[in-house]
Amino acid sequence: MFKMLTAGESHGRALVAILEGMPSGVPIDREKIDLQMKRRQAGFGRGGRMKIECDEVSILSGIRFGKTLGSPISILLENKDWPNWKERMDPFEGNDAEPVCVPRPGHADFAGAVKYGHQDIRNVLERASARETAMRVALGAILRQFLECFDVWIGSHVIRIGSEETRTTFVGACDPMTEYSIAQIRSISEKADASPVRCGNPEAEDKMIKTIRSAMEAGDSVGGIFETAALNVPPGLGSYAFWDRRMDAMIAAAFMGIPGIKAVEIGAGFQSGQTPGSEFHDAFFIGKNGAVHRRSNRAGGIEGGVTNGMPVLVRAAMKPIPTLTKPLPSVHMAGRTEVKAHQERSDVCAVPAAAVVGEAMLAMQLAGAFHERFGGDSLDQIKKHVNSHDQP
Ligand code: EPS
């Protein structure tokens, strides 16, 4: 239901995004956008770029006096680093910048150069850079304000960095599913907001920081796993009727589209392959109020590709950043010689930031499915449609 586009090179003049299909009358708070942009920039293990940038977007259209108009929303983020790159990245002037000819194993460098026929790998890495995720977070910050009109809440935390993990998880908070599960999920995410590695468990946090520091000192990088959750998601989003309408398929595709993500899990997805049905599936019961309830949420809020009213739980694994200060063996693409991989200023660990990007991707996918299910051109119309639906 929403169309979105982003453009911009990492060291180009600016990043831009357009969001089309937003209903009118949705209140948009500028500070909420700024907050999400700041959250993405944070995290222990980030490189020098985050000290240069202070990501603050300008809204060019689609919002007037704090409310959406129903017209396309366009967003601009100027790169503060641009003056330092102008001569190497200008759209027209000059072409004598030193080309990058040595791909980093694990990066888009090699495959991207082969695909687009680039001799200079800079033409690949500029757009493949995770800097682009700044615009996804900006788009997500607007779409989550649409979802907030219906009390949908989205949060995240990091559960693993390298070999260090926390046992406190969203999936665990829902097993068993109690009256405290929702509050627990919110509290885990809120505590993570105060942590430099987005992990609210002080013991695990400490070990995660040490792991990143060791990687830094060793000229290495480190990946990890984060968890995202969406609460108060209405049942009925997505569909079992066709593969690309399945809510879990849409979420998995969106998460796999975050740079560096190599695996996605919905609920206790990997556990499902090793647990008997009698122990895995979330049994029903009728609560005191006559409503349908569950005692667990291993399905992660989605059954048959459709949301079932339980918290939507998504995990994603991020590989270690491919840029290493002690680089891996590589090849010079022009000279055909064996050399060490290209080095570029980079992060040592970006898992905490990826968790914030995950929240944005979840907001995008849920907002689209929500709009498809309830329909309407204005917030008031959609509210009427939502209120006319029976809850199970
Ligand atoms: C990023 C900006 C980039 C990197 C990082 C993400 O800035 P620069 O390349 O100028 O240091 O810090 O990108 C990568 C790790 C990558 O592989 O491209 C950002 O804004 O998130």
mmCIF file of C-alpha atoms and ligand atoms in Angstrom, residues 10-11 15 40-41 46-50 52-53 55 79 81 85 104 107 122 125-126 128-134 259 321-323 344-347 350 353, ligand 1:
data_model
loop_
_atom_site.group_PDB
_atom_site.id
_atom_site.type_symbol
_atom_site.label_atom_id
_atom_site.label_comp_id
_atom_site.label_asym_id
_atom_site.label_seq_id
_atom_site.Cartn_x
_atom_site.Cartn_y
_atom_site.Cartn_z
ATOM 1 C CA SER A 10 27.282 7.298 1.293
ATOM 2 C CA HIS A 11 29.679 10.183 0.539
ATOM 3 C CA LEU A 15 20.357 11.019 0.904
ATOM 4 C CA ARG A 40 20.489 4.490 14.642
ATOM 5 C CA GLN A 41 23.678 6.515 14.990
ATOM 6 C CA ARG A 46 30.666 2.518 15.390
ATOM 7 C CA GLY A 47 33.361 4.150 13.273
ATOM 8 C CA GLY A 48 34.516 7.749 12.845
ATOM 9 C CA ARG A 49 31.703 8.729 10.465
ATOM 10 C CA MET A 50 29.132 8.874 13.241
ATOM 11 C CA ILE A 52 30.991 13.683 11.767
ATOM 12 C CA GLU A 53 27.306 13.196 11.022
ATOM 13 C CA ASP A 55 21.535 12.896 11.128
ATOM 14 C CA ASN A 79 25.752 14.430 4.453
ATOM 15 C CA ASP A 81 30.975 14.652 5.254
ATOM 16 C CA TRP A 85 34.400 14.081 -0.593
ATOM 17 C CA ARG A 104 36.822 -6.792 0.524
ATOM 18 C CA HIS A 107 31.306 -6.960 0.955
ATOM 19 C CA ARG A 122 33.984 2.992 -5.148
ATOM 20 C CA LEU A 125 30.570 0.595 -2.178
ATOM 21 C CA GLU A 126 29.077 4.085 -2.086
ATOM 22 C CA ALA A 128 26.049 -0.612 -0.955
ATOM 23 C CA SER A 129 27.053 1.242 2.244
ATOM 24 C CA ALA A 130 24.780 0.870 5.249
ATOM 25 C CA ARG A 131 24.592 4.666 5.303
ATOM 26 C CA GLU A 132 21.460 4.164 3.165
ATOM 27 C CA THR A 133 19.703 2.701 6.214
ATOM 28 C CA ALA A 134 19.472 6.251 7.608
ATOM 29 C CA PRO A 259 22.955 -4.721 4.810
ATOM 30 C CA ILE A 321 31.527 -5.958 9.017
ATOM 31 C CA PRO A 322 33.733 -6.895 5.995
ATOM 32 C CA THR A 323 36.148 -3.944 6.355
ATOM 33 C CA GLU A 344 38.096 2.039 4.313
ATOM 34 C CA ARG A 345 36.941 3.848 7.445
ATOM 35 C CA SER A 346 34.268 1.613 8.907
ATOM 36 C CA ASP A 347 32.479 0.267 11.984
ATOM 37 C CA ALA A 350 27.007 -2.231 13.868
ATOM 38 C CA ALA A 353 22.308 0.129 14.867
HETATM 39 C C1 EPS B 1 27.314 4.272 7.897
HETATM 40 C C2 EPS B 1 28.190 5.127 7.320
HETATM 41 C C3 EPS B 1 29.453 4.637 6.791
HETATM 42 C C4 EPS B 1 29.973 3.472 7.623
HETATM 43 C C5 EPS B 1 28.968 2.355 7.722
HETATM 44 C C6 EPS B 1 27.583 2.821 7.989
HETATM 45 O O1 EPS B 1 30.306 5.744 6.842
HETATM 46 P P1 EPS B 1 31.789 5.789 6.236
HETATM 47 O O2 EPS B 1 31.846 4.765 5.132
HETATM 48 O O3 EPS B 1 31.965 7.194 5.777
HETATM 49 O O4 EPS B 1 32.675 5.461 7.412
HETATM 50 O O5 EPS B 1 30.244 3.897 8.939
HETATM 51 O O6 EPS B 1 28.968 1.653 6.527
HETATM 52 C C7 EPS B 1 29.493 0.407 6.461
HETATM 53 C C8 EPS B 1 29.830 -0.295 7.498
HETATM 54 C C9 EPS B 1 29.680 -0.139 5.112
HETATM 55 O O7 EPS B 1 30.155 -1.296 5.012
HETATM 56 O O8 EPS B 1 29.383 0.553 4.184
HETATM 57 C C10 EPS B 1 26.039 4.744 8.458
HETATM 58 O O9 EPS B 1 25.650 5.923 8.333
HETATM 59 O O10 EPS B 1 25.360 3.902 9.074
#
